[in-house]
Every structure is written in structure tokens, then in C-alpha cells.
């Protein structure tokens, strides 16, 4: 059985989608072994607890430096020794203390078509700039914010959507569909990490191109 650790800071809908995918076999032979969170009052942590998933809260405010917090996080993750570490709305920048400890084993999901719009308020920027398309990116994590080798992207046409809530809802639907599939492919060794770029097995070539979601 493969083990997954999810790091969250907020509502935890991606974490829930991943958990459900392990139960349904979309992510085969794997379990969400622990949900770790840096915000004690994050709603996602209560959701995880109510499902019986082990949780750990490590409040970043209890540490003087970013590196001290990251080392504490490294220690907690090492106790689980997961096959993969999944950032699911984890809103702390990770220093090399964390990223180099788990190089090639950490992935992130971000609500934009990277390299466009790293950071925050991606939906607002899409609306303000009247972009024709919007989407999500899944990538291996390195020390660069929302950087690291891209793994997959899903996108929609923005069309008439001028409202942040609707855009966010559609974007999250893509996230909940695509993130579990990519986690499965990585655990099945169909997708793997190299510092030079993501490596796809022949059966996973589909993820090399952006995937269009028709809604
Ligand atoms: C997701 O939309 C995810 O892409 C984003 O935070 C949201 C978390 O939602 N992540 C980032 O912006 C990372 N830079 P969730 O807590 O409901 O899964």
C-alpha cells in the first residue's frame, strides 16, 4: 500500500477529492496517511478528522524562522515516510530545507496556467485581463514559488464568465478530477521526476498536452 501525505492550509476540498479517489480506486493501492496543516483553524483539518484520517497541525507562528518551521515539517513527514507529498492548498512558501529533503516526491496544484499568474488572486487576474482561457497546473515542487517541472494542465474557455465565484467553482472541478489521476500515475511510476523535466511513460503521454474541460 502506497502512502500519501497532504499538506493543507484551508478548506481542503482537494484533500477530500484525493481521499475519495483512494477509496474508489482512482488512486489504486494507496491511502491518505496523514493530513498536515499550518493553520490550526483551517476547516480542512476538521473535515479530515471527521473522516478518521490522521492529522497533524504545525502552526507556523510557533517558529521564529521559515527554516525552523520547515525542519519541523520535515520531521513530521519523515515519521510517516510517504511515497508522495501532495500540496493541496498549502499556502506557505517552502524553503530548500523542505524541498531538498523530498526532491522529486512533492507535487503542487495551482489555479492558473503556469507560468502565467504564480502567487495569489489568479481568478481576479484572468477576469481583469479578459483572458480567453483559464486553468490549473500540477507540477513537481522545487524552491521556486509555483515553479518546478510541469506535470499536467487542465483548462476551460472563460467565455462569458465574469464572476470570480463561478470561475473558481469550474477551476476546482478540474482540480478534483485531474489531481487524483496524476497522483495515481506518479505512484504507478507512469510519471516520474527529473530536475530537467517530467518523464512520461508511453501510456501517460496524454498528460503532456493541456487537457480541455468542456464546461
Ligand atoms: C486550490 O484551488 C489550489 O489550487 C490553490 O488553493 C486552493 C485550495 O483549495 N493553491 C494555490 O493557490 C497554491 N499556490 P482547497 O483547500 O479547497 O483544496
Short mmCIF file of C-alpha atoms and ligand atoms in Angstrom, two decimals:
data_model
loop_
_atom_site.label_atom_id
_atom_site.label_comp_id
_atom_site.label_asym_id
_atom_site.label_seq_id
_atom_site.Cartn_x
_atom_site.Cartn_y
_atom_site.Cartn_z
CA UNK A 1 0.00 0.00 0.00
CA UNK A 2 1.39 3.39 -1.05
CA UNK A 3 1.19 6.29 1.37
CA UNK A 4 0.21 9.89 0.71
CA UNK A 5 0.70 12.92 2.95
CA UNK A 6 -1.36 16.01 2.09
CA UNK A 7 -0.35 19.48 3.27
CA UNK A 8 -3.21 21.96 3.51
CA UNK A 9 -3.92 25.46 4.81
CA UNK A 10 -7.60 25.98 4.01
CA UNK A 11 -10.87 24.36 3.08
CA UNK A 12 -9.34 21.06 1.98
CA UNK A 13 -11.57 20.22 -0.98
CA UNK A 14 -8.63 18.83 -2.96
CA UNK A 15 -7.57 16.76 0.04
CA UNK A 16 -11.12 15.32 0.19
CA UNK A 17 -11.08 14.54 -3.54
CA UNK A 18 -7.77 12.70 -3.08
CA UNK A 19 -9.12 10.73 -0.11
CA UNK A 20 -12.26 9.75 -2.07
CA UNK A 21 -10.11 8.74 -5.03
CA UNK A 22 -8.13 6.34 -2.82
CA UNK A 23 -11.40 4.79 -1.62
CA UNK A 24 -12.77 4.44 -5.16
CA UNK A 25 -9.52 3.06 -6.60
CA UNK A 26 -8.92 6.05 -8.91
CA UNK A 27 -5.68 6.19 -6.93
CA UNK A 28 -5.02 2.46 -6.68
CA UNK A 29 -3.50 0.71 -3.65
CA UNK A 30 -2.89 3.91 -1.73
CA UNK A 31 -4.14 5.68 1.36
CA UNK A 32 -4.11 9.25 2.59
CA UNK A 33 -1.98 8.51 5.64
CA UNK A 34 -1.84 11.96 7.18
CA UNK A 35 -3.12 15.49 6.60
CA UNK A 36 -0.75 18.18 7.88
CA UNK A 37 -1.78 21.79 8.27
CA UNK A 38 -0.10 25.05 9.31
CA UNK A 39 -3.34 26.84 10.29
CA UNK A 40 -5.00 25.43 13.44
CA UNK A 41 -8.45 26.73 12.50
CA UNK A 42 -8.39 25.57 8.84
CA UNK A 43 -11.75 23.93 8.01
CA UNK A 44 -9.97 21.14 6.13
CA UNK A 45 -8.43 19.77 9.30
CA UNK A 46 -11.86 19.16 10.89
CA UNK A 47 -13.06 17.52 7.67
CA UNK A 48 -10.06 15.15 7.75
CA UNK A 49 -10.63 14.33 11.43
CA UNK A 50 -14.30 13.58 10.82
CA UNK A 51 -13.27 11.03 8.20
CA UNK A 52 -10.83 9.36 10.57
CA UNK A 53 -7.74 10.49 8.65
CA UNK A 54 -4.74 11.11 10.95
CA UNK A 55 -3.94 14.83 11.22
CA UNK A 56 -1.07 16.98 12.45
CA UNK A 57 -1.25 20.73 12.99
CA UNK A 58 2.07 22.56 12.97
CA UNK A 59 1.39 26.24 13.46
CA UNK A 60 4.00 28.27 11.57
CA UNK A 61 3.51 31.09 14.11
CA UNK A 62 5.20 28.91 16.74
CA UNK A 63 8.52 29.19 14.86
CA UNK A 64 10.87 32.16 14.55
CA UNK A 65 12.20 31.40 11.07
CA UNK A 66 10.79 29.77 7.95
CA UNK A 67 13.61 27.23 8.08
CA UNK A 68 12.75 26.15 11.65
CA UNK A 69 9.13 25.59 10.65
CA UNK A 70 10.20 23.69 7.54
CA UNK A 71 12.53 21.46 9.60
CA UNK A 72 9.67 20.64 11.99
CA UNK A 73 7.55 19.77 8.96
CA UNK A 74 10.35 17.59 7.54
CA UNK A 75 10.49 15.71 10.86
CA UNK A 76 6.73 15.11 10.92
CA UNK A 77 6.69 13.95 7.28
CA UNK A 78 9.67 11.66 7.91
CA UNK A 79 7.70 9.97 10.70
CA UNK A 80 5.20 8.88 8.03
CA UNK A 81 7.82 8.34 5.27
CA UNK A 82 5.24 8.74 2.48
CA UNK A 83 5.65 7.78 -1.16
CA UNK A 84 4.33 11.19 -2.17
CA UNK A 85 3.73 14.59 -0.54
CA UNK A 86 0.84 16.45 -2.05
CA UNK A 87 0.41 20.20 -1.55
CA UNK A 88 -3.34 20.73 -1.60
CA UNK A 89 -3.90 24.42 -0.99
CA UNK A 90 -0.81 24.70 1.23
CA UNK A 91 -0.22 28.44 1.30
CA UNK A 92 3.28 28.65 2.82
CA UNK A 93 6.37 29.14 0.70
CA UNK A 94 8.63 26.15 1.32
CA UNK A 95 12.38 26.71 1.74
CA UNK A 96 15.10 24.35 0.45
CA UNK A 97 15.10 22.78 3.96
CA UNK A 98 11.85 21.09 2.92
CA UNK A 99 12.11 20.92 -0.87
CA UNK A 100 15.57 19.35 -0.93
CA UNK A 101 14.64 16.81 1.76
CA UNK A 102 11.96 15.36 -0.52
CA UNK A 103 13.14 16.27 -4.03
CA UNK A 104 11.03 14.53 -6.67
CA UNK A 105 8.41 13.41 -4.14
CA UNK A 106 6.50 16.72 -3.68
CA UNK A 107 3.79 17.94 -6.05
CA UNK A 108 1.63 21.07 -6.04
CA UNK A 109 -1.59 22.20 -7.65
CA UNK A 110 -2.01 25.82 -8.65
CA UNK A 111 -5.08 27.60 -10.04
CA UNK A 112 -3.57 29.10 -13.19
CA UNK A 113 -1.94 28.06 -16.42
CA UNK A 114 1.65 28.44 -15.23
CA UNK A 115 3.94 30.20 -15.94
CA UNK A 116 1.08 32.69 -16.06
CA UNK A 117 -0.02 34.03 -12.66
CA UNK A 118 2.11 32.40 -9.97
CA UNK A 119 1.11 33.51 -6.46
CA UNK A 120 -2.32 34.70 -5.35
CA UNK A 121 -5.56 36.06 -6.87
CA UNK A 122 -5.29 34.15 -10.13
CA UNK A 123 -9.04 34.24 -10.95
CA UNK A 124 -9.17 38.00 -10.45
CA UNK A 125 -6.24 38.47 -12.84
CA UNK A 126 -7.89 36.30 -15.51
CA UNK A 127 -11.08 38.41 -15.32
CA UNK A 128 -9.22 41.73 -15.22
CA UNK A 129 -7.06 40.81 -18.23
CA UNK A 130 -10.04 39.39 -20.16
CA UNK A 131 -8.14 36.14 -20.77
CA UNK A 132 -9.82 33.75 -23.18
CA UNK A 133 -8.66 30.66 -21.24
CA UNK A 134 -8.03 29.75 -17.61
CA UNK A 135 -6.95 26.57 -15.94
CA UNK A 136 -4.88 24.69 -13.41
CA UNK A 137 -1.34 23.38 -13.28
CA UNK A 138 0.14 20.42 -11.45
CA UNK A 139 3.90 20.41 -11.04
CA UNK A 140 6.78 18.92 -9.11
CA UNK A 141 7.94 21.29 -6.39
CA UNK A 142 11.32 22.95 -6.14
CA UNK A 143 12.43 26.01 -4.18
CA UNK A 144 10.88 28.41 -6.70
CA UNK A 145 7.33 29.65 -5.87
CA UNK A 146 4.85 27.77 -8.09
CA UNK A 147 7.87 26.56 -10.08
CA UNK A 148 9.33 23.11 -10.73
CA UNK A 149 8.74 20.79 -13.71
CA UNK A 150 5.17 20.91 -15.00
CA UNK A 151 3.28 17.62 -14.99
CA UNK A 152 -0.20 18.43 -16.32
CA UNK A 153 -2.57 21.29 -17.03
CA UNK A 154 -6.34 21.39 -17.45
CA UNK A 155 -8.14 24.36 -18.96
CA UNK A 156 -11.52 25.89 -19.78
CA UNK A 157 -12.70 28.67 -22.07
CA UNK A 158 -13.56 31.68 -19.95
CA UNK A 159 -16.26 32.83 -22.37
CA UNK A 160 -18.91 34.88 -20.59
CA UNK A 161 -17.77 34.05 -17.06
CA UNK A 162 -17.04 37.38 -15.46
CA UNK A 163 -17.63 36.29 -11.94
CA UNK A 164 -14.90 35.03 -9.64
CA UNK A 165 -17.08 32.52 -7.77
CA UNK A 166 -18.19 30.73 -10.96
CA UNK A 167 -14.67 30.71 -12.34
CA UNK A 168 -13.31 29.30 -9.07
CA UNK A 169 -16.02 26.62 -8.98
CA UNK A 170 -15.15 25.42 -12.52
CA UNK A 171 -11.42 25.53 -11.80
CA UNK A 172 -11.88 23.44 -8.65
CA UNK A 173 -13.89 20.86 -10.62
CA UNK A 174 -10.85 20.41 -12.87
CA UNK A 175 -8.56 20.18 -9.84
CA UNK A 176 -10.69 17.49 -8.21
CA UNK A 177 -10.69 15.44 -11.41
CA UNK A 178 -7.09 15.81 -12.52
CA UNK A 179 -5.09 15.85 -9.26
CA UNK A 180 -6.09 12.29 -8.19
CA UNK A 181 -5.35 10.94 -11.69
CA UNK A 182 -1.87 12.46 -11.64
CA UNK A 183 -1.19 11.16 -8.13
CA UNK A 184 -2.19 7.69 -9.32
CA UNK A 185 0.10 7.95 -12.36
CA UNK A 186 3.07 9.04 -10.22
CA UNK A 187 2.54 6.26 -7.66
CA UNK A 188 2.24 3.77 -10.53
CA UNK A 189 5.55 5.13 -11.89
CA UNK A 190 3.90 6.20 -15.15
CA UNK A 191 5.08 9.75 -14.48
CA UNK A 192 8.41 10.48 -12.82
CA UNK A 193 10.59 13.37 -11.81
CA UNK A 194 13.82 14.60 -13.27
CA UNK A 195 15.29 18.00 -12.46
CA UNK A 196 15.42 18.55 -16.24
CA UNK A 197 11.71 17.89 -16.70
CA UNK A 198 8.88 15.45 -16.13
CA UNK A 199 9.23 11.97 -17.67
CA UNK A 200 6.11 10.27 -19.06
CA UNK A 201 5.71 6.59 -19.86
CA UNK A 202 4.07 5.89 -23.26
CA UNK A 203 0.66 5.32 -21.60
CA UNK A 204 0.85 8.73 -19.95
CA UNK A 205 1.64 10.86 -22.98
CA UNK A 206 -1.89 12.30 -22.72
CA UNK A 207 -0.83 14.46 -19.79
CA UNK A 208 1.94 16.11 -21.79
CA UNK A 209 -0.62 18.30 -23.56
CA UNK A 210 -3.08 20.64 -21.88
CA UNK A 211 -6.41 18.89 -21.27
CA UNK A 212 -9.55 20.79 -22.29
CA UNK A 213 -12.57 20.64 -19.97
CA UNK A 214 -15.81 21.41 -21.76
CA UNK A 215 -17.90 23.12 -19.06
C1 LIG B 1 -6.86 25.33 -4.73
O1 LIG B 1 -7.62 25.97 -5.73
C2 LIG B 1 -5.40 25.29 -5.11
O2 LIG B 1 -5.18 25.27 -6.49
C3 LIG B 1 -4.90 26.58 -4.51
O3 LIG B 1 -5.57 26.71 -3.31
C4 LIG B 1 -6.86 26.13 -3.44
C5 LIG B 1 -7.11 25.26 -2.22
O4 LIG B 1 -8.42 24.78 -2.18
N1 LIG B 1 -3.46 26.56 -4.35
C6 LIG B 1 -2.66 27.59 -4.55
O5 LIG B 1 -3.07 28.70 -4.85
C7 LIG B 1 -1.17 27.29 -4.40
N2 LIG B 1 -0.38 28.33 -4.94
P1 LIG B 1 -8.81 23.57 -1.22
O6 LIG B 1 -8.26 23.89 0.17
O7 LIG B 1 -10.31 23.60 -1.22
O8 LIG B 1 -8.25 22.32 -1.79
#
